[in-house]
């Protein structure tokens, strides 16, 4: 079970979402993707997309305006 | 929400920057800002009452835009990119509400025999070309006009750069507009739907069309989810 970090700092939406989609495709089932973002818009569409796909999602604000989105590729 | 296993982040080991550092409490800043907003509003109302109303409307609009992540760019982009239409449906509801309000104001003026207020502009091929150019720019800049302003307020540096060119582009556009108006737009007709279709058909037709689009957006969202 790998943990993969994806650096999307400084990227405006929709770039973080596209990167997340591409990265998640490359991962194996059971891996956890940690997306680092600082764009509040990506805070909406990345978790929304992942939840819709049926992946477990968690969000953590590491510091002001800097978030980690945890996505588990469970299938 | 019950989870069968430990939470995702507790199972992650490679995150070293745990948010152990206590976040700054921003309540003081918030109260100070609110006081400043009210004071400036009072100051404006002493000059001219409508100024204070505009000030408050602007603040309220910005607040709602920021908190709701309302974004016209995402509203038209996400249906194609992610299949999500939640923002598009919000925009459609906003247009429906605006339709009712605008129709009331315009019909009032119309029945009183006054000129109908509102920006009724010539429509033509230039509308479509302009829309495409604006759309490309908005997606690259990460926000349309309101979205850019809102994110400048969030201190997102990319949108500050976008704002500089947004202002430069608007100024250039306004400077050149006379030429376009004289050479490209001059033959385009200004169409005010109630004049063409009559008031009932224009008003209810627009609402029905918007409801149909809403339903279509809903269907698109659920179809994508399967």
PDB file of C-alpha atoms in Angstrom:
ATOM      1  CA  UNK A   1       0.000   0.000   0.000  1.00  0.00           C
ATOM      2  CA  UNK A   2       1.777   3.047  -1.226  1.00  0.00           C
ATOM      3  CA  UNK A   3       1.264   6.614  -0.227  1.00  0.00           C
ATOM      4  CA  UNK A   4       1.709   8.982  -3.103  1.00  0.00           C
ATOM      5  CA  UNK A   5       2.046  12.743  -2.770  1.00  0.00           C
ATOM      6  CA  UNK A   6       0.851  15.030  -5.513  1.00  0.00           C
ATOM      7  CA  UNK A   7       2.079  18.602  -5.411  1.00  0.00           C
ATOM      8  CA  UNK A   8      -0.524  20.995  -6.799  1.00  0.00           C
ATOM      9  CA  UNK A   9       0.663  24.095  -4.955  1.00  0.00           C
ATOM     10  CA  UNK A  10       0.219  27.223  -7.021  1.00  0.00           C
ATOM     11  CA  UNK A  11      -2.040  25.491  -9.515  1.00  0.00           C
ATOM     12  CA  UNK A  12      -5.410  27.051 -10.176  1.00  0.00           C
ATOM     13  CA  UNK A  13      -8.425  24.948 -10.894  1.00  0.00           C
ATOM     14  CA  UNK A  14      -8.997  22.896 -12.960  1.00  0.00           C
ATOM     15  CA  UNK A  15      -5.327  21.805 -13.030  1.00  0.00           C
ATOM     16  CA  UNK A  16      -5.333  20.083  -9.587  1.00  0.00           C
ATOM     17  CA  UNK A  17      -8.399  18.081 -10.549  1.00  0.00           C
ATOM     18  CA  UNK A  18      -6.930  16.895 -13.868  1.00  0.00           C
ATOM     19  CA  UNK A  19      -3.653  15.991 -12.176  1.00  0.00           C
ATOM     20  CA  UNK A  20      -5.545  14.084  -9.481  1.00  0.00           C
ATOM     21  CA  UNK A  21      -7.558  12.173 -12.059  1.00  0.00           C
ATOM     22  CA  UNK A  22      -4.443  11.226 -14.032  1.00  0.00           C
ATOM     23  CA  UNK A  23      -2.442  10.265 -10.944  1.00  0.00           C
ATOM     24  CA  UNK A  24      -5.238   8.180  -9.494  1.00  0.00           C
ATOM     25  CA  UNK A  25      -5.425   6.218 -12.742  1.00  0.00           C
ATOM     26  CA  UNK A  26      -1.779   5.195 -12.371  1.00  0.00           C
ATOM     27  CA  UNK A  27      -2.134   4.001  -8.779  1.00  0.00           C
ATOM     28  CA  UNK A  28      -2.886   0.481  -7.590  1.00  0.00           C
ATOM     29  CA  UNK A  29      -5.918  -0.458  -5.571  1.00  0.00           C
ATOM     30  CA  UNK A  30      -5.258   0.229  -1.904  1.00  0.00           C
ATOM     31  CA  UNK A  31      -2.915   3.145  -2.505  1.00  0.00           C
ATOM     32  CA  UNK A  32      -3.559   6.482  -0.873  1.00  0.00           C
ATOM     33  CA  UNK A  33      -3.085   9.700  -2.809  1.00  0.00           C
ATOM     34  CA  UNK A  34      -2.294  12.863  -0.886  1.00  0.00           C
ATOM     35  CA  UNK A  35      -3.018  15.947  -2.954  1.00  0.00           C
ATOM     36  CA  UNK A  36      -1.487  19.185  -1.721  1.00  0.00           C
ATOM     37  CA  UNK A  37      -3.390  22.258  -2.777  1.00  0.00           C
ATOM     38  CA  UNK A  38      -3.509  25.945  -1.955  1.00  0.00           C
ATOM     39  CA  UNK A  39      -6.356  26.941  -4.249  1.00  0.00           C
ATOM     40  CA  UNK A  40      -9.655  27.140  -2.454  1.00  0.00           C
ATOM     41  CA  UNK A  41     -11.544  26.259  -5.625  1.00  0.00           C
ATOM     42  CA  UNK A  42      -9.814  22.906  -5.863  1.00  0.00           C
ATOM     43  CA  UNK A  43     -11.066  22.327  -2.315  1.00  0.00           C
ATOM     44  CA  UNK A  44     -14.492  22.019  -3.821  1.00  0.00           C
ATOM     45  CA  UNK A  45     -14.065  20.163  -7.077  1.00  0.00           C
ATOM     46  CA  UNK A  46     -11.369  17.622  -6.165  1.00  0.00           C
ATOM     47  CA  UNK A  47     -13.250  16.105  -3.171  1.00  0.00           C
ATOM     48  CA  UNK A  48     -16.559  16.414  -5.009  1.00  0.00           C
ATOM     49  CA  UNK A  49     -15.248  14.451  -7.972  1.00  0.00           C
ATOM     50  CA  UNK A  50     -13.526  11.802  -5.819  1.00  0.00           C
ATOM     51  CA  UNK A  51     -16.629  11.241  -3.668  1.00  0.00           C
ATOM     52  CA  UNK A  52     -18.727  10.905  -6.770  1.00  0.00           C
ATOM     53  CA  UNK A  53     -16.341   8.253  -8.026  1.00  0.00           C
ATOM     54  CA  UNK A  54     -16.900   6.464  -4.713  1.00  0.00           C
ATOM     55  CA  UNK A  55     -13.456   6.934  -3.171  1.00  0.00           C
ATOM     56  CA  UNK A  56     -13.082   7.703   0.550  1.00  0.00           C
ATOM     57  CA  UNK A  57     -11.951  11.310   0.897  1.00  0.00           C
ATOM     58  CA  UNK A  58     -10.631  13.322   3.800  1.00  0.00           C
ATOM     59  CA  UNK A  59      -9.502  16.935   3.945  1.00  0.00           C
ATOM     60  CA  UNK A  60      -7.016  18.458   6.328  1.00  0.00           C
ATOM     61  CA  UNK A  61      -5.955  22.075   6.562  1.00  0.00           C
ATOM     62  CA  UNK A  62      -2.243  21.934   7.278  1.00  0.00           C
ATOM     63  CA  UNK A  63      -1.952  25.681   7.659  1.00  0.00           C
ATOM     64  CA  UNK A  64      -4.026  28.643   6.531  1.00  0.00           C
ATOM     65  CA  UNK A  65      -4.774  28.276   2.852  1.00  0.00           C
ATOM     66  CA  UNK A  66      -2.845  24.994   2.480  1.00  0.00           C
ATOM     67  CA  UNK A  67      -4.766  21.743   2.386  1.00  0.00           C
ATOM     68  CA  UNK A  68      -4.110  18.038   2.079  1.00  0.00           C
ATOM     69  CA  UNK A  69      -6.758  15.965   0.391  1.00  0.00           C
ATOM     70  CA  UNK A  70      -6.498  12.252   1.140  1.00  0.00           C
ATOM     71  CA  UNK A  71      -8.028   9.951  -1.419  1.00  0.00           C
ATOM     72  CA  UNK A  72      -7.970   6.176  -1.081  1.00  0.00           C
ATOM     73  CA  UNK A  73      -8.115   4.185  -4.279  1.00  0.00           C
ATOM     74  CA  UNK A  74     -10.317   1.468  -2.878  1.00  0.00           C
ATOM     75  CA  UNK A  75     -11.374  -0.120  -6.133  1.00  0.00           C
TER      76      UNK A  75
ATOM     77  CA  UNK B   1     -20.814   9.028   9.461  1.00  0.00           C
ATOM     78  CA  UNK B   2     -19.471   5.712  10.731  1.00  0.00           C
ATOM     79  CA  UNK B   3     -16.299   4.403   9.290  1.00  0.00           C
ATOM     80  CA  UNK B   4     -15.396   0.721   9.471  1.00  0.00           C
ATOM     81  CA  UNK B   5     -11.682   1.369   9.757  1.00  0.00           C
ATOM     82  CA  UNK B   6      -9.379   4.024  11.088  1.00  0.00           C
ATOM     83  CA  UNK B   7      -9.608   7.354   9.325  1.00  0.00           C
ATOM     84  CA  UNK B   8      -7.587   7.820   6.177  1.00  0.00           C
ATOM     85  CA  UNK B   9      -5.183  10.352   7.544  1.00  0.00           C
ATOM     86  CA  UNK B  10      -4.361   8.328  10.642  1.00  0.00           C
ATOM     87  CA  UNK B  11      -3.226   5.518   8.352  1.00  0.00           C
ATOM     88  CA  UNK B  12      -0.944   7.809   6.396  1.00  0.00           C
ATOM     89  CA  UNK B  13       2.692   7.793   7.513  1.00  0.00           C
ATOM     90  CA  UNK B  14       4.410   9.978   4.987  1.00  0.00           C
ATOM     91  CA  UNK B  15       2.757  13.213   6.082  1.00  0.00           C
ATOM     92  CA  UNK B  16       5.202  14.849   8.436  1.00  0.00           C
ATOM     93  CA  UNK B  17       3.689  18.319   8.527  1.00  0.00           C
ATOM     94  CA  UNK B  18       0.898  17.452  10.926  1.00  0.00           C
ATOM     95  CA  UNK B  19      -1.158  20.503  11.811  1.00  0.00           C
ATOM     96  CA  UNK B  20       0.225  20.465  15.333  1.00  0.00           C
ATOM     97  CA  UNK B  21       0.877  24.169  15.133  1.00  0.00           C
ATOM     98  CA  UNK B  22      -2.164  25.916  16.510  1.00  0.00           C
ATOM     99  CA  UNK B  23      -3.877  28.027  13.918  1.00  0.00           C
ATOM    100  CA  UNK B  24      -4.126  31.686  14.647  1.00  0.00           C
ATOM    101  CA  UNK B  25      -7.465  32.751  16.034  1.00  0.00           C
ATOM    102  CA  UNK B  26      -8.859  35.231  13.522  1.00  0.00           C
ATOM    103  CA  UNK B  27     -11.889  36.323  15.534  1.00  0.00           C
ATOM    104  CA  UNK B  28     -10.239  39.618  16.508  1.00  0.00           C
ATOM    105  CA  UNK B  29      -9.478  40.474  12.878  1.00  0.00           C
ATOM    106  CA  UNK B  30     -13.051  39.581  11.945  1.00  0.00           C
ATOM    107  CA  UNK B  31     -14.581  41.896  14.535  1.00  0.00           C
ATOM    108  CA  UNK B  32     -12.203  44.719  13.586  1.00  0.00           C
ATOM    109  CA  UNK B  33     -13.021  44.259   9.899  1.00  0.00           C
ATOM    110  CA  UNK B  34     -16.760  44.217  10.580  1.00  0.00           C
ATOM    111  CA  UNK B  35     -16.459  47.427  12.578  1.00  0.00           C
ATOM    112  CA  UNK B  36     -14.438  49.026   9.762  1.00  0.00           C
ATOM    113  CA  UNK B  37     -17.028  47.942   7.180  1.00  0.00           C
ATOM    114  CA  UNK B  38     -19.887  49.424   9.232  1.00  0.00           C
ATOM    115  CA  UNK B  39     -17.982  52.650   9.930  1.00  0.00           C
ATOM    116  CA  UNK B  40     -17.137  53.109   6.253  1.00  0.00           C
ATOM    117  CA  UNK B  41     -20.788  52.391   5.412  1.00  0.00           C
ATOM    118  CA  UNK B  42     -21.925  55.112   7.813  1.00  0.00           C
ATOM    119  CA  UNK B  43     -19.330  57.451   6.291  1.00  0.00           C
ATOM    120  CA  UNK B  44     -20.635  56.695   2.789  1.00  0.00           C
ATOM    121  CA  UNK B  45     -24.274  57.134   3.795  1.00  0.00           C
ATOM    122  CA  UNK B  46     -23.425  60.629   4.994  1.00  0.00           C
ATOM    123  CA  UNK B  47     -22.209  61.493   1.501  1.00  0.00           C
ATOM    124  CA  UNK B  48     -25.018  59.758  -0.380  1.00  0.00           C
ATOM    125  CA  UNK B  49     -27.315  56.948   0.778  1.00  0.00           C
ATOM    126  CA  UNK B  50     -27.075  54.818  -2.411  1.00  0.00           C
ATOM    127  CA  UNK B  51     -23.290  54.630  -1.953  1.00  0.00           C
ATOM    128  CA  UNK B  52     -23.735  52.853   1.380  1.00  0.00           C
ATOM    129  CA  UNK B  53     -26.257  50.445  -0.153  1.00  0.00           C
ATOM    130  CA  UNK B  54     -23.813  49.609  -2.964  1.00  0.00           C
ATOM    131  CA  UNK B  55     -21.037  49.138  -0.431  1.00  0.00           C
ATOM    132  CA  UNK B  56     -23.117  46.662   1.571  1.00  0.00           C
ATOM    133  CA  UNK B  57     -24.349  44.825  -1.540  1.00  0.00           C
ATOM    134  CA  UNK B  58     -20.774  44.500  -2.774  1.00  0.00           C
ATOM    135  CA  UNK B  59     -19.575  43.103   0.552  1.00  0.00           C
ATOM    136  CA  UNK B  60     -22.519  40.684   0.743  1.00  0.00           C
ATOM    137  CA  UNK B  61     -22.000  39.524  -2.844  1.00  0.00           C
ATOM    138  CA  UNK B  62     -18.294  38.946  -2.277  1.00  0.00           C
ATOM    139  CA  UNK B  63     -18.988  37.040   0.925  1.00  0.00           C
ATOM    140  CA  UNK B  64     -21.517  34.747  -0.746  1.00  0.00           C
ATOM    141  CA  UNK B  65     -19.210  34.205  -3.755  1.00  0.00           C
ATOM    142  CA  UNK B  66     -16.306  33.244  -1.517  1.00  0.00           C
ATOM    143  CA  UNK B  67     -18.171  31.018   0.909  1.00  0.00           C
ATOM    144  CA  UNK B  68     -20.251  29.214  -1.702  1.00  0.00           C
ATOM    145  CA  UNK B  69     -17.345  28.771  -4.152  1.00  0.00           C
ATOM    146  CA  UNK B  70     -19.767  30.146  -6.719  1.00  0.00           C
ATOM    147  CA  UNK B  71     -17.884  30.433  -9.988  1.00  0.00           C
ATOM    148  CA  UNK B  72     -19.284  31.128 -13.424  1.00  0.00           C
ATOM    149  CA  UNK B  73     -16.207  29.658 -15.059  1.00  0.00           C
ATOM    150  CA  UNK B  74     -16.522  26.378 -13.170  1.00  0.00           C
ATOM    151  CA  UNK B  75     -20.268  26.369 -13.773  1.00  0.00           C
ATOM    152  CA  UNK B  76     -19.767  26.145 -17.520  1.00  0.00           C
ATOM    153  CA  UNK B  77     -16.530  24.150 -17.402  1.00  0.00           C
ATOM    154  CA  UNK B  78     -17.253  21.367 -14.896  1.00  0.00           C
ATOM    155  CA  UNK B  79     -20.136  19.723 -16.779  1.00  0.00           C
ATOM    156  CA  UNK B  80     -17.651  18.850 -19.519  1.00  0.00           C
ATOM    157  CA  UNK B  81     -14.618  18.280 -17.333  1.00  0.00           C
ATOM    158  CA  UNK B  82     -15.999  16.351 -14.377  1.00  0.00           C
ATOM    159  CA  UNK B  83     -19.679  15.866 -15.136  1.00  0.00           C
ATOM    160  CA  UNK B  84     -20.629  17.932 -12.091  1.00  0.00           C
ATOM    161  CA  UNK B  85     -23.441  20.395 -12.700  1.00  0.00           C
ATOM    162  CA  UNK B  86     -24.003  21.644  -9.142  1.00  0.00           C
ATOM    163  CA  UNK B  87     -22.601  25.101  -9.991  1.00  0.00           C
ATOM    164  CA  UNK B  88     -24.326  25.233 -13.363  1.00  0.00           C
ATOM    165  CA  UNK B  89     -27.657  24.561 -11.624  1.00  0.00           C
ATOM    166  CA  UNK B  90     -26.890  27.320  -9.123  1.00  0.00           C
ATOM    167  CA  UNK B  91     -26.260  29.720 -12.022  1.00  0.00           C
ATOM    168  CA  UNK B  92     -29.501  28.637 -13.699  1.00  0.00           C
ATOM    169  CA  UNK B  93     -31.448  29.307 -10.475  1.00  0.00           C
ATOM    170  CA  UNK B  94     -29.742  32.702 -10.214  1.00  0.00           C
ATOM    171  CA  UNK B  95     -30.800  33.547 -13.790  1.00  0.00           C
ATOM    172  CA  UNK B  96     -34.367  32.409 -13.041  1.00  0.00           C
ATOM    173  CA  UNK B  97     -34.572  34.694 -10.020  1.00  0.00           C
ATOM    174  CA  UNK B  98     -33.011  37.529 -12.009  1.00  0.00           C
ATOM    175  CA  UNK B  99     -35.509  36.934 -14.821  1.00  0.00           C
ATOM    176  CA  UNK B 100     -38.439  37.391 -12.449  1.00  0.00           C
ATOM    177  CA  UNK B 101     -36.910  40.533 -10.920  1.00  0.00           C
ATOM    178  CA  UNK B 102     -35.888  42.094 -14.229  1.00  0.00           C
ATOM    179  CA  UNK B 103     -39.244  41.286 -15.817  1.00  0.00           C
ATOM    180  CA  UNK B 104     -41.045  42.996 -12.928  1.00  0.00           C
ATOM    181  CA  UNK B 105     -38.919  46.149 -13.217  1.00  0.00           C
ATOM    182  CA  UNK B 106     -39.051  46.266 -17.019  1.00  0.00           C
ATOM    183  CA  UNK B 107     -42.766  45.519 -17.235  1.00  0.00           C
ATOM    184  CA  UNK B 108     -43.417  48.261 -14.717  1.00  0.00           C
ATOM    185  CA  UNK B 109     -41.545  50.760 -16.876  1.00  0.00           C
ATOM    186  CA  UNK B 110     -43.228  49.406 -20.014  1.00  0.00           C
ATOM    187  CA  UNK B 111     -46.767  49.769 -18.594  1.00  0.00           C
ATOM    188  CA  UNK B 112     -45.993  53.282 -17.391  1.00  0.00           C
ATOM    189  CA  UNK B 113     -44.911  54.142 -20.930  1.00  0.00           C
ATOM    190  CA  UNK B 114     -41.325  54.826 -19.882  1.00  0.00           C
ATOM    191  CA  UNK B 115     -38.288  53.474 -21.770  1.00  0.00           C
ATOM    192  CA  UNK B 116     -37.438  49.935 -20.668  1.00  0.00           C
ATOM    193  CA  UNK B 117     -34.336  49.892 -18.441  1.00  0.00           C
ATOM    194  CA  UNK B 118     -31.522  47.400 -18.853  1.00  0.00           C
ATOM    195  CA  UNK B 119     -28.629  46.717 -21.162  1.00  0.00           C
ATOM    196  CA  UNK B 120     -30.298  45.651 -24.366  1.00  0.00           C
ATOM    197  CA  UNK B 121     -27.332  45.228 -26.677  1.00  0.00           C
ATOM    198  CA  UNK B 122     -27.015  44.231 -30.325  1.00  0.00           C
ATOM    199  CA  UNK B 123     -26.721  40.496 -30.801  1.00  0.00           C
ATOM    200  CA  UNK B 124     -24.805  38.802 -33.576  1.00  0.00           C
ATOM    201  CA  UNK B 125     -21.788  36.722 -34.469  1.00  0.00           C
ATOM    202  CA  UNK B 126     -19.626  39.076 -32.398  1.00  0.00           C
ATOM    203  CA  UNK B 127     -21.488  37.899 -29.263  1.00  0.00           C
ATOM    204  CA  UNK B 128     -20.441  34.304 -29.903  1.00  0.00           C
ATOM    205  CA  UNK B 129     -16.837  35.161 -30.829  1.00  0.00           C
ATOM    206  CA  UNK B 130     -16.508  37.391 -27.779  1.00  0.00           C
ATOM    207  CA  UNK B 131     -17.959  34.664 -25.575  1.00  0.00           C
ATOM    208  CA  UNK B 132     -15.453  32.104 -26.830  1.00  0.00           C
ATOM    209  CA  UNK B 133     -12.498  34.482 -26.336  1.00  0.00           C
ATOM    210  CA  UNK B 134     -13.738  35.382 -22.849  1.00  0.00           C
ATOM    211  CA  UNK B 135     -14.271  31.710 -21.995  1.00  0.00           C
ATOM    212  CA  UNK B 136     -10.748  30.711 -23.038  1.00  0.00           C
ATOM    213  CA  UNK B 137      -9.310  33.584 -21.023  1.00  0.00           C
ATOM    214  CA  UNK B 138     -11.441  32.780 -17.969  1.00  0.00           C
ATOM    215  CA  UNK B 139     -10.438  29.113 -17.893  1.00  0.00           C
ATOM    216  CA  UNK B 140      -6.720  29.962 -18.249  1.00  0.00           C
ATOM    217  CA  UNK B 141      -6.880  32.737 -15.654  1.00  0.00           C
ATOM    218  CA  UNK B 142      -8.820  30.483 -13.305  1.00  0.00           C
ATOM    219  CA  UNK B 143     -11.813  32.758 -12.972  1.00  0.00           C
ATOM    220  CA  UNK B 144     -14.124  35.170 -14.723  1.00  0.00           C
ATOM    221  CA  UNK B 145     -14.545  38.767 -13.598  1.00  0.00           C
ATOM    222  CA  UNK B 146     -16.291  38.122 -10.281  1.00  0.00           C
ATOM    223  CA  UNK B 147     -14.216  35.013  -9.614  1.00  0.00           C
ATOM    224  CA  UNK B 148     -10.967  36.891 -10.203  1.00  0.00           C
ATOM    225  CA  UNK B 149     -11.998  39.696  -7.850  1.00  0.00           C
ATOM    226  CA  UNK B 150     -13.088  37.205  -5.197  1.00  0.00           C
ATOM    227  CA  UNK B 151      -9.791  35.312  -5.371  1.00  0.00           C
ATOM    228  CA  UNK B 152      -7.789  38.517  -5.224  1.00  0.00           C
ATOM    229  CA  UNK B 153      -9.581  39.016  -1.913  1.00  0.00           C
ATOM    230  CA  UNK B 154      -8.396  35.542  -0.927  1.00  0.00           C
ATOM    231  CA  UNK B 155      -4.853  36.692  -1.761  1.00  0.00           C
ATOM    232  CA  UNK B 156      -4.375  34.160  -4.528  1.00  0.00           C
ATOM    233  CA  UNK B 157      -1.385  35.571  -6.385  1.00  0.00           C
ATOM    234  CA  UNK B 158      -2.201  34.117  -9.809  1.00  0.00           C
ATOM    235  CA  UNK B 159      -5.483  36.025  -9.840  1.00  0.00           C
ATOM    236  CA  UNK B 160      -3.707  39.236  -8.826  1.00  0.00           C
ATOM    237  CA  UNK B 161      -1.702  38.898 -12.028  1.00  0.00           C
ATOM    238  CA  UNK B 162      -4.933  38.098 -13.863  1.00  0.00           C
ATOM    239  CA  UNK B 163      -6.528  41.235 -12.380  1.00  0.00           C
ATOM    240  CA  UNK B 164      -3.765  43.474 -13.778  1.00  0.00           C
ATOM    241  CA  UNK B 165      -4.379  42.146 -17.286  1.00  0.00           C
ATOM    242  CA  UNK B 166      -8.124  42.084 -16.718  1.00  0.00           C
ATOM    243  CA  UNK B 167      -7.981  45.840 -16.087  1.00  0.00           C
ATOM    244  CA  UNK B 168      -5.551  46.420 -18.977  1.00  0.00           C
ATOM    245  CA  UNK B 169      -7.719  44.361 -21.333  1.00  0.00           C
ATOM    246  CA  UNK B 170     -10.923  46.097 -20.247  1.00  0.00           C
ATOM    247  CA  UNK B 171      -9.347  49.523 -20.753  1.00  0.00           C
ATOM    248  CA  UNK B 172      -8.041  48.517 -24.182  1.00  0.00           C
ATOM    249  CA  UNK B 173     -11.442  47.050 -25.071  1.00  0.00           C
ATOM    250  CA  UNK B 174     -13.270  50.199 -23.993  1.00  0.00           C
ATOM    251  CA  UNK B 175     -10.765  52.323 -25.955  1.00  0.00           C
ATOM    252  CA  UNK B 176     -11.274  50.266 -29.137  1.00  0.00           C
ATOM    253  CA  UNK B 177     -14.987  49.684 -28.733  1.00  0.00           C
ATOM    254  CA  UNK B 178     -15.978  52.595 -30.953  1.00  0.00           C
ATOM    255  CA  UNK B 179     -14.228  51.041 -33.947  1.00  0.00           C
ATOM    256  CA  UNK B 180     -15.934  47.671 -33.431  1.00  0.00           C
ATOM    257  CA  UNK B 181     -19.259  49.370 -32.958  1.00  0.00           C
ATOM    258  CA  UNK B 182     -18.891  51.349 -36.172  1.00  0.00           C
ATOM    259  CA  UNK B 183     -17.529  48.514 -38.313  1.00  0.00           C
ATOM    260  CA  UNK B 184     -18.695  45.175 -36.943  1.00  0.00           C
ATOM    261  CA  UNK B 185     -21.718  45.675 -34.718  1.00  0.00           C
ATOM    262  CA  UNK B 186     -23.480  48.443 -36.658  1.00  0.00           C
ATOM    263  CA  UNK B 187     -25.804  46.122 -38.609  1.00  0.00           C
ATOM    264  CA  UNK B 188     -26.543  43.763 -35.709  1.00  0.00           C
ATOM    265  CA  UNK B 189     -30.086  44.101 -34.366  1.00  0.00           C
ATOM    266  CA  UNK B 190     -30.891  44.789 -30.730  1.00  0.00           C
ATOM    267  CA  UNK B 191     -33.443  42.170 -29.826  1.00  0.00           C
ATOM    268  CA  UNK B 192     -35.685  42.668 -26.813  1.00  0.00           C
ATOM    269  CA  UNK B 193     -37.661  39.449 -26.583  1.00  0.00           C
ATOM    270  CA  UNK B 194     -40.928  40.938 -25.248  1.00  0.00           C
ATOM    271  CA  UNK B 195     -41.059  43.141 -28.364  1.00  0.00           C
ATOM    272  CA  UNK B 196     -40.716  40.096 -30.597  1.00  0.00           C
ATOM    273  CA  UNK B 197     -42.678  37.437 -28.726  1.00  0.00           C
ATOM    274  CA  UNK B 198     -44.909  39.548 -26.520  1.00  0.00           C
ATOM    275  CA  UNK B 199     -44.539  39.793 -22.764  1.00  0.00           C
ATOM    276  CA  UNK B 200     -46.248  36.552 -21.620  1.00  0.00           C
ATOM    277  CA  UNK B 201     -44.417  34.298 -24.075  1.00  0.00           C
ATOM    278  CA  UNK B 202     -41.068  36.022 -23.511  1.00  0.00           C
ATOM    279  CA  UNK B 203     -41.351  35.805 -19.715  1.00  0.00           C
ATOM    280  CA  UNK B 204     -42.847  32.333 -19.272  1.00  0.00           C
ATOM    281  CA  UNK B 205     -40.966  30.954 -22.265  1.00  0.00           C
ATOM    282  CA  UNK B 206     -37.667  32.007 -20.717  1.00  0.00           C
ATOM    283  CA  UNK B 207     -38.605  30.440 -17.376  1.00  0.00           C
ATOM    284  CA  UNK B 208     -39.684  27.193 -19.047  1.00  0.00           C
ATOM    285  CA  UNK B 209     -36.438  27.124 -21.032  1.00  0.00           C
ATOM    286  CA  UNK B 210     -34.419  27.643 -17.859  1.00  0.00           C
ATOM    287  CA  UNK B 211     -36.334  24.866 -16.072  1.00  0.00           C
ATOM    288  CA  UNK B 212     -35.664  22.587 -19.030  1.00  0.00           C
ATOM    289  CA  UNK B 213     -31.945  23.414 -18.846  1.00  0.00           C
ATOM    290  CA  UNK B 214     -32.011  22.740 -15.101  1.00  0.00           C
ATOM    291  CA  UNK B 215     -33.605  19.372 -15.682  1.00  0.00           C
ATOM    292  CA  UNK B 216     -31.061  18.619 -18.415  1.00  0.00           C
ATOM    293  CA  UNK B 217     -28.211  19.559 -16.051  1.00  0.00           C
ATOM    294  CA  UNK B 218     -29.622  17.289 -13.354  1.00  0.00           C
ATOM    295  CA  UNK B 219     -29.909  14.436 -15.822  1.00  0.00           C
ATOM    296  CA  UNK B 220     -26.329  15.018 -17.039  1.00  0.00           C
ATOM    297  CA  UNK B 221     -25.011  14.882 -13.468  1.00  0.00           C
ATOM    298  CA  UNK B 222     -26.753  11.598 -12.616  1.00  0.00           C
ATOM    299  CA  UNK B 223     -26.039  10.048 -15.957  1.00  0.00           C
ATOM    300  CA  UNK B 224     -22.333  10.709 -15.383  1.00  0.00           C
ATOM    301  CA  UNK B 225     -22.517   9.274 -11.880  1.00  0.00           C
ATOM    302  CA  UNK B 226     -23.506   5.852 -13.142  1.00  0.00           C
TER     303      UNK B 226
END
